[in-house]
Coordinates of C-alpha atoms and ligand atoms in Angstrom, one line a residue:
X881 CA -5.1 -9.8 -15.4
X882 CA -3.2 -9.2 -18.7
X883 CA -2.7 -5.6 -19.6
X884 CA -1.5 -3.7 -23.1
X885 CA -1.4 -0.4 -24.4
X886 CA -3.0 0.8 -27.8
X887 CA -3.8 3.8 -29.6
X888 CA -7.0 4.1 -31.9
X889 CA -10.4 5.0 -32.5
X890 CA -13.2 3.5 -30.3
X891 CA -15.1 2.5 -33.5
X892 CA -12.7 0.4 -34.9
X893 CA -11.7 -2.0 -31.6
X894 CA -12.4 -5.6 -32.2
X895 CA -13.3 -5.9 -28.3
X896 CA -15.6 -7.6 -26.2
X897 CA -16.5 -4.4 -24.8
X898 CA -15.1 -0.7 -25.3
X899 CA -15.5 1.7 -22.3
X900 CA -16.1 5.3 -22.6
X901 CA -16.8 8.1 -20.5
X902 CA -19.4 10.6 -20.1
X903 CA -19.4 13.6 -18.0
X904 CA -22.4 15.1 -15.7
X905 CA -24.4 16.4 -17.2
X906 CA -25.0 14.3 -20.2
X907 CA -21.4 15.7 -22.0
X908 CA -19.8 12.7 -23.9
X909 CA -16.0 12.7 -23.9
X910 CA -14.5 12.7 -27.0
X911 CA -14.1 9.1 -27.1
X912 CA -17.9 8.6 -26.4
X913 CA -18.5 11.1 -29.0
X914 CA -16.3 9.5 -31.7
X915 CA -18.4 6.3 -31.1
X916 CA -21.8 8.5 -31.5
X917 CA -20.6 9.7 -34.7
X918 CA -20.1 6.1 -36.1
X919 CA -23.3 5.1 -34.5
X920 CA -25.4 7.7 -35.9
X921 CA -26.2 9.3 -32.5
X922 CA -27.3 6.1 -30.9
X923 CA -25.3 7.2 -27.9
X924 CA -26.3 10.6 -27.7
X925 CA -30.3 9.5 -28.0
X926 CA -29.5 6.9 -25.2
X927 CA -27.9 10.0 -23.1
X928 CA -30.6 12.7 -24.1
X929 CA -33.5 10.3 -22.7
X930 CA -31.8 10.3 -19.6
X931 CA -30.4 6.9 -19.2
X932 CA -26.7 8.3 -18.4
X933 CA -26.7 11.4 -16.7
X934 CA -23.0 10.9 -16.0
X935 CA -23.3 10.9 -12.5
X936 CA -19.8 9.5 -10.7
X937 CA -20.0 5.8 -10.2
X938 CA -22.8 5.1 -12.8
X939 CA -22.8 2.7 -15.4
X940 CA -24.8 1.7 -18.6
X941 CA -24.0 -1.4 -20.8
X942 CA -25.2 -1.2 -24.3
X943 CA -25.4 -3.9 -27.0
X944 CA -25.2 -4.0 -30.6
X945 CA -24.4 -0.5 -31.2
X946 CA -24.6 -0.1 -34.7
X947 CA -21.3 1.1 -36.6
X948 CA -18.9 -0.6 -34.1
X949 CA -16.8 -3.4 -34.2
X950 CA -17.0 -4.2 -30.6
X951 CA -19.5 -6.8 -28.7
X952 CA -20.5 -4.0 -26.1
X953 CA -20.1 -0.4 -25.1
X954 CA -19.7 0.1 -21.5
X955 CA -20.6 4.0 -20.5
X956 CA -18.9 5.3 -17.6
X957 CA -19.9 8.4 -15.6
X958 CA -17.4 10.5 -14.4
X959 CA -19.1 13.4 -12.4
X960 CA -18.5 16.9 -13.4
X961 CA -15.7 17.4 -15.6
X962 CA -14.3 20.7 -13.4
X963 CA -14.2 18.2 -10.2
X964 CA -12.6 15.2 -12.3
X965 CA -9.2 14.9 -10.4
X966 CA -7.1 11.7 -8.9
X967 CA -9.9 10.3 -6.6
X968 CA -12.6 10.5 -9.5
X969 CA -9.9 9.0 -12.1
X970 CA -9.7 5.7 -9.7
X971 CA -13.4 5.7 -9.1
X972 CA -14.1 5.7 -12.8
X973 CA -11.6 2.6 -13.4
X974 CA -13.1 1.1 -10.4
X975 CA -16.7 1.1 -11.5
X976 CA -15.6 0.1 -15.2
X977 CA -13.6 -2.9 -14.2
X978 CA -16.5 -4.0 -11.3
X979 CA -19.2 -4.1 -14.0
X980 CA -16.5 -5.6 -16.8
X981 CA -16.5 -8.5 -14.4
X982 CA -19.9 -8.7 -14.4
X983 CA -20.5 -9.1 -17.9
X984 CA -19.6 -12.0 -20.0
X985 CA -16.8 -9.7 -21.5
X986 CA -13.4 -11.6 -21.6
X987 CA -11.6 -8.7 -22.4
X988 CA -12.4 -4.8 -22.3
X989 CA -10.8 -1.8 -24.2
X990 CA -10.8 1.2 -22.1
X991 CA -10.7 4.9 -23.1
X992 CA -11.4 6.7 -19.8
X993 CA -7.2 6.6 -19.6
X994 CA -7.6 9.5 -22.7
X995 CA -9.5 11.4 -20.3
X996 CA -7.1 14.3 -18.9
X997 CA -6.7 14.6 -15.1
X998 CA -5.7 17.8 -13.7
X999 CA -1.9 18.0 -13.1
X1000 CA -1.4 14.4 -14.4
X1001 CA 0.4 12.9 -17.4
X1002 CA -0.7 10.1 -19.6
X1003 CA 1.7 7.6 -17.8
X1004 CA 0.2 8.6 -14.8
X1005 CA -3.2 7.9 -15.7
X1006 CA -2.1 4.3 -17.3
X1007 CA 0.0 3.3 -14.2
X1008 CA -2.7 4.4 -12.0
X1009 CA -5.4 2.5 -13.8
X1010 CA -3.3 -0.5 -13.9
X1011 CA -3.1 -0.4 -9.9
X1012 CA -6.9 0.1 -9.5
X1013 CA -8.0 -2.2 -12.1
X1014 CA -5.9 -5.1 -10.1
X1015 CA -7.2 -3.8 -6.7
X1016 CA -10.8 -4.3 -7.9
X1017 CA -10.4 -7.9 -8.9
X1018 CA -8.6 -8.8 -6.2
X1019 CA -10.3 -11.7 -4.1
X1020 CA -9.1 -13.2 -0.7
X1021 CA -11.3 -16.5 -0.7
X1022 CA -8.7 -19.1 0.0
X1023 CA -10.5 -20.4 2.7
X1024 CA -14.2 -20.6 1.5
X1025 CA -15.0 -23.7 0.7
X1026 CA -17.4 -22.5 -2.0
X1027 CA -16.0 -19.9 -4.0
X1028 CA -18.1 -17.3 -5.7
X1029 CA -16.8 -18.2 -9.2
X1030 CA -17.4 -15.3 -12.1
X1031 CA -18.5 -17.4 -14.8
X1032 CA -16.3 -15.4 -17.4
X1033 CA -13.9 -13.3 -15.5
X1034 CA -12.4 -10.6 -17.1
X1035 CA -8.6 -11.3 -18.3
X1036 CA -7.4 -8.8 -20.6
X1037 CA -7.5 -4.8 -20.4
X1038 CA -6.2 -2.6 -22.9
X1039 CA -5.9 0.9 -22.0
X1040 CA -5.9 3.4 -25.2
X1041 CA -3.6 6.8 -25.3
X1042 CA -4.5 8.9 -27.6
X1043 CA -1.0 10.0 -29.1
X1044 CA 1.6 7.5 -30.8
X1045 CA 4.2 9.6 -29.1
X1046 CA 3.0 8.8 -25.7
X1047 CA 3.1 4.8 -26.3
X1048 CA 6.6 4.5 -25.3
X1049 CA 6.1 6.2 -21.7
X1050 CA 2.8 4.5 -21.2
X1051 CA 4.3 1.3 -21.9
X1052 CA 6.9 2.0 -19.3
X1053 CA 4.2 3.2 -16.5
X1054 CA 2.1 0.1 -17.1
X1055 CA 4.8 -2.1 -16.2
X1056 CA 5.4 0.2 -13.2
X1057 CA 1.6 -0.1 -12.3
X1058 CA 1.6 -3.9 -12.6
X1059 CA 4.8 -4.3 -10.3
X1060 CA 3.1 -2.0 -7.7
X1061 CA -0.1 -3.9 -8.0
X1062 CA 1.8 -7.2 -7.4
X1063 CA 3.6 -6.0 -4.5
X1064 CA 0.1 -4.6 -3.0
X1065 CA -1.5 -8.1 -3.7
X1066 CA 1.6 -9.9 -1.9
X1067 CA 0.9 -7.2 1.1
X1068 CA -2.8 -7.6 1.2
X1069 CA -2.6 -11.6 1.0
X1070 CA -0.2 -11.5 4.1
X1071 CA -2.6 -8.9 5.9
X1072 CA -5.6 -11.0 5.1
X1073 CA -4.2 -14.4 6.4
X1074 CA -5.4 -15.3 9.9
X1075 CA -2.8 -15.2 12.8
X1076 CA -2.9 -18.8 13.2
X1077 CA -1.3 -19.0 9.8
X1078 CA 0.6 -16.1 9.8
X1079 CA 2.6 -16.0 12.5
X1080 CA 6.7 -14.9 12.6
X1081 CA 7.8 -18.0 11.1
X1082 CA 5.2 -17.8 8.3
X1083 CA 6.5 -14.4 7.5
X1084 CA 10.2 -15.8 7.3
X1085 CA 9.1 -18.4 5.2
X1086 CA 7.4 -16.0 2.8
X1087 CA 10.4 -13.8 2.8
X1088 CA 12.5 -16.7 2.0
X1089 CA 10.7 -17.7 -0.9
X1090 CA 10.6 -14.4 -2.2
X1091 CA 14.1 -14.1 -2.1
X1092 CA 14.7 -17.5 -3.6
X1093 CA 12.4 -16.2 -6.6
X1094 CA 14.4 -13.2 -7.0
X1095 CA 17.9 -11.5 -7.0
X1096 CA 17.6 -11.0 -3.1
X1097 CA 19.6 -12.1 -0.2
X1098 CA 17.6 -13.3 3.0
X1099 CA 19.0 -13.8 6.7
X1100 CA 16.5 -14.7 9.4
X1101 CA 17.8 -13.9 12.6
X1102 CA 16.6 -16.2 15.7
X1103 CA 16.1 -15.7 19.4
X1104 CA 19.1 -16.6 20.4
X1105 CA 21.1 -14.7 18.0
X1106 CA 18.8 -11.6 18.9
X1107 CA 20.1 -12.2 22.5
X1108 CA 23.8 -12.1 21.5
X1109 CA 23.0 -8.8 19.6
X1110 CA 21.4 -7.2 22.8
X1111 CA 17.8 -6.7 21.7
X1112 CA 16.3 -7.4 25.0
X1113 CA 13.3 -4.9 23.9
X1114 CA 12.1 -6.9 20.9
X1115 CA 12.7 -10.0 23.2
X1116 CA 10.4 -8.4 25.9
X1117 CA 7.8 -8.4 23.4
X1118 CA 8.3 -11.9 22.5
X1119 CA 8.3 -13.2 25.7
X1120 CA 4.5 -14.2 26.4
X1121 CA 4.4 -16.1 23.2
X1122 CA 5.0 -19.7 22.2
X1123 CA 5.5 -18.6 18.6
X1124 CA 9.4 -17.8 18.5
X1125 CA 10.2 -14.4 17.0
X1126 CA 12.3 -13.7 14.0
X1127 CA 14.2 -10.9 12.7
X1128 CA 13.9 -11.1 9.0
X1129 CA 16.7 -9.3 6.8
X1130 CA 16.3 -9.0 3.0
X1131 CA 18.9 -6.9 0.6
X1132 CA 17.8 -6.2 -3.1
X1133 CA 21.2 -5.0 -4.6
X1134 CA 20.3 -3.7 -8.0
X1135 CA 22.5 -0.8 -7.4
X1136 CA 26.5 -0.4 -7.5
X1137 CA 28.1 -2.2 -4.8
X1138 CA 29.2 1.1 -2.7
X1139 CA 25.8 2.9 -3.4
X1140 CA 24.3 3.0 0.2
X1141 CA 20.9 1.6 0.5
X1142 CA 17.6 2.5 1.3
X1143 CA 16.4 0.7 4.6
X1144 CA 12.7 0.0 5.1
X1145 CA 11.5 -1.5 8.4
X1146 CA 8.4 -2.9 8.7
X1147 CA 6.3 -3.6 11.9
X1148 CA 5.7 -7.4 12.1
X1149 CA 3.6 -7.9 15.3
X1150 CA 1.5 -11.0 13.7
X1151 CA -1.2 -10.5 16.7
X1152 CA -1.5 -7.9 19.0
X1153 CA -3.5 -9.0 22.1
X1154 CA -1.9 -6.0 24.2
X1155 CA 0.0 -8.5 26.3
X1156 CA -0.4 -8.1 29.9
X1157 CA -2.1 -4.9 29.0
X1158 CA -4.8 -7.1 27.6
X1159 CA -6.8 -5.1 24.8
X1160 CA -10.9 -5.1 25.2
X1161 CA -12.4 -7.8 23.3
X1162 CA -14.4 -6.1 20.5
X1163 CA -12.8 -6.1 17.0
X1164 CA -9.4 -7.7 18.6
X1165 CA -9.3 -10.2 15.3
X1166 CA -8.4 -7.0 13.8
X1167 CA -5.1 -7.2 15.5
X1168 CA -4.0 -9.8 12.8
X1169 CA -3.1 -6.8 10.7
X1170 CA -0.6 -5.3 13.2
X1171 CA 2.0 -6.8 10.7
X1172 CA 0.8 -4.9 7.7
X1173 CA 4.0 -2.6 8.1
X1174 CA 6.1 -5.8 7.9
X1175 CA 4.0 -6.7 4.5
X1176 CA 4.1 -3.4 3.0
X1177 CA 8.1 -3.2 2.8
X1178 CA 7.8 -7.0 1.8
X1179 CA 5.6 -5.9 -1.1
X1180 CA 7.9 -3.1 -1.9
X1181 CA 11.1 -5.1 -2.0
X1182 CA 9.2 -7.5 -4.4
X1183 CA 8.0 -4.6 -6.7
X1184 CA 11.5 -3.5 -7.0
X1185 CA 13.3 -6.7 -7.6
X1186 CA 10.2 -7.2 -10.6
X1187 CA 11.2 -3.7 -11.7
X1188 CA 15.1 -4.7 -11.4
X1189 CA 15.6 -1.0 -9.9
X1190 CA 18.9 0.5 -10.2
X1191 CA 19.3 0.7 -6.4
X1192 CA 20.1 -0.9 -3.4
X1193 CA 17.2 -1.6 -1.0
X1194 CA 17.3 -3.5 2.5
X1195 CA 14.4 -4.4 4.3
X1196 CA 14.2 -5.5 8.2
X1197 CA 11.2 -7.0 9.9
X1198 CA 11.0 -7.4 13.5
X1199 CA 8.3 -10.2 13.5
X1200 CA 6.5 -11.5 16.9
X1201 CA 3.3 -12.0 18.7
X1202 CA 2.2 -10.1 21.5
X1203 CA 0.5 -12.5 24.1
X1204 CA 0.0 -12.3 27.9
X1205 CA 1.1 -15.6 29.8
X1206 CA 3.6 -17.0 32.4
X1207 CA 6.8 -15.7 31.0
X1208 CA 5.1 -12.1 29.3
X1209 CA 6.6 -8.7 30.1
X1210 CA 4.7 -7.2 33.2
X1211 CA 4.2 -3.5 33.0
X1212 CA 6.5 -2.0 35.2
X1213 CA 9.5 -4.1 33.7
X1214 CA 12.7 -2.5 32.7
X1215 CA 14.8 -3.7 29.6
X1216 CA 18.2 -2.6 28.0
X1217 CA 17.6 -2.1 24.2
X1218 CA 20.1 -2.7 21.7
X1219 CA 21.0 0.8 21.7
X1220 CA 22.0 0.6 25.3
X1221 CA 19.0 2.8 26.4
X1222 CA 17.1 1.6 29.1
X1223 CA 13.1 1.8 29.0
X1224 CA 10.5 1.3 31.7
X1225 CA 7.6 -0.6 29.9
X1226 CA 4.5 0.6 31.7
X1227 CA 2.3 -0.6 29.1
X1228 CA 2.7 -3.8 27.1
X1229 CA 0.1 -2.7 24.4
X1230 CA 2.8 -0.3 23.1
X1231 CA 4.5 -3.1 21.7
X1232 CA 5.4 -1.9 18.3
X1233 CA 7.8 1.0 19.3
X1234 CA 9.4 -1.7 21.4
X1235 CA 10.4 -4.2 18.6
X1236 CA 10.9 -1.2 16.2
X1237 CA 13.4 0.5 18.2
X1238 CA 16.0 -2.6 18.0
X1239 CA 15.0 -3.2 14.4
X1240 CA 16.1 0.1 13.8
X1241 CA 19.4 0.3 15.9
X1242 CA 20.1 -2.7 14.0
X1243 CA 20.0 -0.9 10.5
X1244 CA 22.9 1.3 11.8
X1245 CA 25.4 -1.9 10.6
X1246 CA 24.0 -1.4 6.7
X1247 CA 24.8 2.6 6.7
X1248 CA 21.3 3.5 5.1
X1249 CA 21.2 6.6 2.9
X1250 CA 17.6 6.8 4.3
X1251 CA 16.1 5.0 7.3
X1252 CA 12.0 4.8 7.0
X1253 CA 10.1 2.6 9.2
X1254 CA 6.5 1.2 8.5
X1255 CA 4.0 0.2 11.2
X1256 CA 0.5 0.1 12.6
X1257 CA 1.6 1.7 15.4
X1258 CA -1.3 3.9 17.4
X1259 CA -4.9 4.1 17.8
X1260 CA -4.3 7.8 18.6
X1261 CA -3.1 8.3 14.5
X1262 CA -6.7 6.9 13.4
X1263 CA -8.2 9.5 15.4
X1264 CA -5.9 12.0 14.1
X1265 CA -6.2 11.3 10.4
X1266 CA -8.9 8.6 10.0
X1267 CA -8.5 6.3 7.4
X1268 CA -7.4 8.6 4.2
X1269 CA -3.8 9.6 5.3
X1270 CA -0.8 7.9 7.0
X1271 CA 1.0 9.8 9.5
X1272 CA 4.2 11.1 8.4
X1273 CA 7.3 12.2 10.7
X1274 CA 10.6 12.9 9.6
X1275 CA 14.0 14.3 11.4
X1276 CA 14.9 15.5 7.7
X1277 CA 12.7 17.9 5.9
X1278 CA 13.9 16.9 2.4
X1279 CA 12.9 13.3 3.2
X1280 CA 9.5 14.5 4.6
X1281 CA 8.6 16.3 1.2
X1282 CA 9.8 13.7 -1.0
X1283 CA 7.4 11.1 0.9
X1284 CA 4.5 13.5 1.1
X1285 CA 5.0 13.9 -3.0
X1286 CA 5.6 10.1 -3.4
X1287 CA 2.1 9.8 -1.8
X1288 CA 0.6 12.5 -3.5
X1289 CA 1.7 10.9 -6.9
X1290 CA 0.6 7.4 -5.9
X1291 CA -2.8 8.8 -4.5
X1292 CA -1.7 6.9 -1.1
X1293 CA -1.4 10.0 1.0
X1294 CA 0.4 11.0 4.2
X1295 CA 0.2 14.0 6.1
X1296 CA 3.1 15.2 8.0
X1297 CA 3.0 15.3 12.0
X1298 CA 5.4 17.5 14.3
X1299 CA 8.1 15.7 16.0
X1300 CA 9.1 18.5 18.1
X1301 CA 11.4 17.8 21.7
X1302 CA 8.4 19.3 23.6
X1303 CA 6.4 16.4 22.9
X1304 CA 9.6 14.2 24.4
X1305 CA 8.8 15.4 28.0
X1306 CA 6.0 12.9 27.9
X1307 CA 8.4 9.7 27.6
X1308 CA 10.3 10.8 31.1
X1309 CA 10.6 8.2 33.7
X1310 CA 11.9 8.1 37.2
X1311 CA 13.5 4.7 36.9
X1312 CA 14.9 4.2 33.2
X1313 CA 16.2 6.3 30.1
X1314 CA 12.4 6.5 29.0
X1315 CA 9.1 5.0 29.8
X1316 CA 7.7 3.2 26.5
X1317 CA 4.6 5.5 26.9
X1318 CA 3.0 8.7 27.5
X1319 CA -0.4 9.5 28.4
X1320 CA -3.0 9.8 26.0
X1321 CA -2.6 13.1 24.6
X1322 CA -0.7 13.4 21.2
X1323 CA -0.4 9.5 21.3
X1324 CA 1.0 8.8 17.8
X1325 CA 3.3 11.9 18.2
X1326 CA 4.8 10.6 21.4
X1327 CA 5.1 7.2 19.9
X1328 CA 7.0 8.8 16.8
X1329 CA 9.2 10.7 19.3
X1330 CA 10.1 7.5 21.3
X1331 CA 11.4 6.0 17.8
X1332 CA 13.3 9.3 17.3
X1333 CA 15.5 8.4 20.3
X1334 CA 17.0 5.3 18.2
X1335 CA 17.5 7.2 14.7
X1336 CA 19.4 10.0 15.5
X1337 CA 22.2 9.1 13.5
X1338 CA 20.2 8.8 10.2
X1339 CA 18.0 10.8 7.8
X1340 CA 14.9 8.7 9.3
X1341 CA 11.0 8.7 8.4
X1342 CA 8.2 6.9 10.2
X1343 CA 5.0 6.3 8.7
X1344 CA 2.0 5.4 11.1
X1345 CA -0.6 3.6 8.9
X1346 CA -2.8 2.5 11.6
X1347 CA -5.8 4.1 9.9
X1348 CA -4.7 3.1 6.5
X1349 CA -3.1 -0.3 6.0
X1350 CA -6.7 -2.1 6.4
X1351 CA -10.6 -1.6 6.0
X1352 CA -13.1 -2.4 8.6
X1353 CA -17.0 -3.2 8.1
X1354 CA -18.4 -5.3 6.1
X1355 CA -15.8 -5.8 3.1
X1356 CA -13.1 -5.6 5.5
X1357 CA -9.4 -6.3 4.4
X1358 CA -5.8 -5.3 3.9
X1359 CA -5.3 -2.4 1.8
X1360 CA -1.6 -3.1 0.5
X1361 CA -0.9 0.5 1.6
X1362 CA 1.7 2.2 1.6
X1363 CA 3.4 0.0 -1.1
X1364 CA 2.4 2.3 -3.8
X1365 CA 3.6 5.6 -1.8
X1366 CA 7.1 3.5 -1.3
X1367 CA 7.7 2.4 -4.9
X1368 CA 6.9 6.0 -6.1
X1369 CA 9.4 7.2 -3.7
X1370 CA 11.7 4.7 -5.1
X1371 CA 11.1 5.6 -8.8
X1372 CA 11.2 9.4 -8.5
X1373 CA 14.4 9.3 -6.6
X1374 CA 15.8 7.5 -9.9
X1375 CA 14.1 9.5 -12.0
X1376 CA 11.9 7.1 -13.3
X1377 CA 8.5 8.5 -12.8
X1378 CA 7.1 10.3 -16.2
Ligands
BES355 N1 -1.3 -2.2 17.2 C1 -2.0 -1.2 18.1 C2 -2.1 0.1 17.3 C3 -3.3 0.2 16.5 C4 -4.8 0.3 17.5 C5 -3.7 0.0 15.2 C6 -6.1 0.3 17.0 C7 -4.6 0.2 14.8 C8 -5.8 0.3 15.7 C9 -0.6 -0.9 18.9 O1 0.5 -1.8 19.3 C10 -1.3 -0.2 20.3 O2 -1.9 -0.9 20.8 N2 -1.0 1.1 20.6 C11 -1.6 1.5 21.6 C12 -0.6 2.6 22.2 C13 -0.8 2.9 23.9 C14 -1.0 1.8 24.5 C15 0.1 4.0 24.3 C16 -2.9 2.2 21.4 O3 -2.9 3.0 20.3 O4 -4.0 2.1 22.1
MN356 MN1 -0.4 -3.0 20.7
ZN357 ZN1 0.7 -3.4 18.0

């Protein structure tokens, strides 16, 4: 979709559809009032008759509104003005775009970006509107032989800002929003692809293509070289599969040569059967999403490259399947990780931490300024936080605060969980330096504690996105989270958020 920014009054827009908001109960926003004045109370009459109460999520499409230059007017209910916050703003944009897409309008001029949102700037509203709009029109139908084609799809959206002096900041925010949306869309595509297509080789190929299109270096490390590097924990996970594992390394160098990089590590299990500790059958198809951490860091480096951000960013993806098989790792096997620490693998379904620990040790060689891993790591995190917040762990409070703030700003939120040493007890093993699982209690925390043993040298954070990376049910699919959080974090570091 194409986007642009403008300022102006609603009655003067030559557009297929002008979109204005109505608060509950029946309170016109400024733009709706301007239209109403030009239309000699046409809109307030309709509202008074009870056809638009202003309830959140409701819409009403009007044709031939007198006194205007547009073909249609779309009224969007915004809910109560006092309660209009980040979520409500996103919901309003979503229902506007959804309804526009169902009309014959090729383009829309959206005044909702004029409406103030608590604590938020005009730039924030534009950035968020672009992300949500793109999200609303996203489809994954490449495997449908009959696609449900929209007859006249929405092609162009214009967002209105109320003051001319905000245009420059809004233009910048629009670019950021579009880049974030592109990163999210790539992450969603990778997540939604079936696991027979999106295997470790496919992730590596996608990374290589992305690197060729942008100023990014790409290195793919194969099984033999992993063995030479001593990555026996990662290799233990790949043993059961016929698909060879890949370690994908991407460098985006937008900063000075000696700027230390931000290093992002993403879990890339392209299918998680559990291995010998086999998972139960129901919903096992969803374990194709177990590479969404990988997808999110690849999406993030794409957004950084699109925005030509002045920083160095390294992305590391350990990619593997987790399958049972004649050569698969057995519960009880002991392996030596790249760090030299030994691990007793008690449960082959706790494989994420086994591939991540070697990738995190490998990150040492890039001397990270900060090190952040992103992983669909534990079902326990879904129990703790549901599908709203990602679990955040960090060994540095400043870094934790920055990531929490970025998540809040992006409406892609995280919630901090404890990494106290008391939880480390659960990982004790009588035979090796550690076990790969504790008991069921605090499962997301003990997984993070496991990773913490490999990142002591760095300012490190871990995002458990098991509950936020995809949606189940009828409209199941990858969400593209936490690309927006991560890009907001980078933008904020660079002082580029307004
Ligand atoms: N990929 C799963 C985590 C997961 C489970 C994400 C359900 C989303 C929904 C991970 O590899 C896993 O299987 N974790 C185990 C750990 C356990 C064996 C300690 C889990 O959460 O059950
Ligand atoms: Mn697993
Ligand atoms: Zn997994």
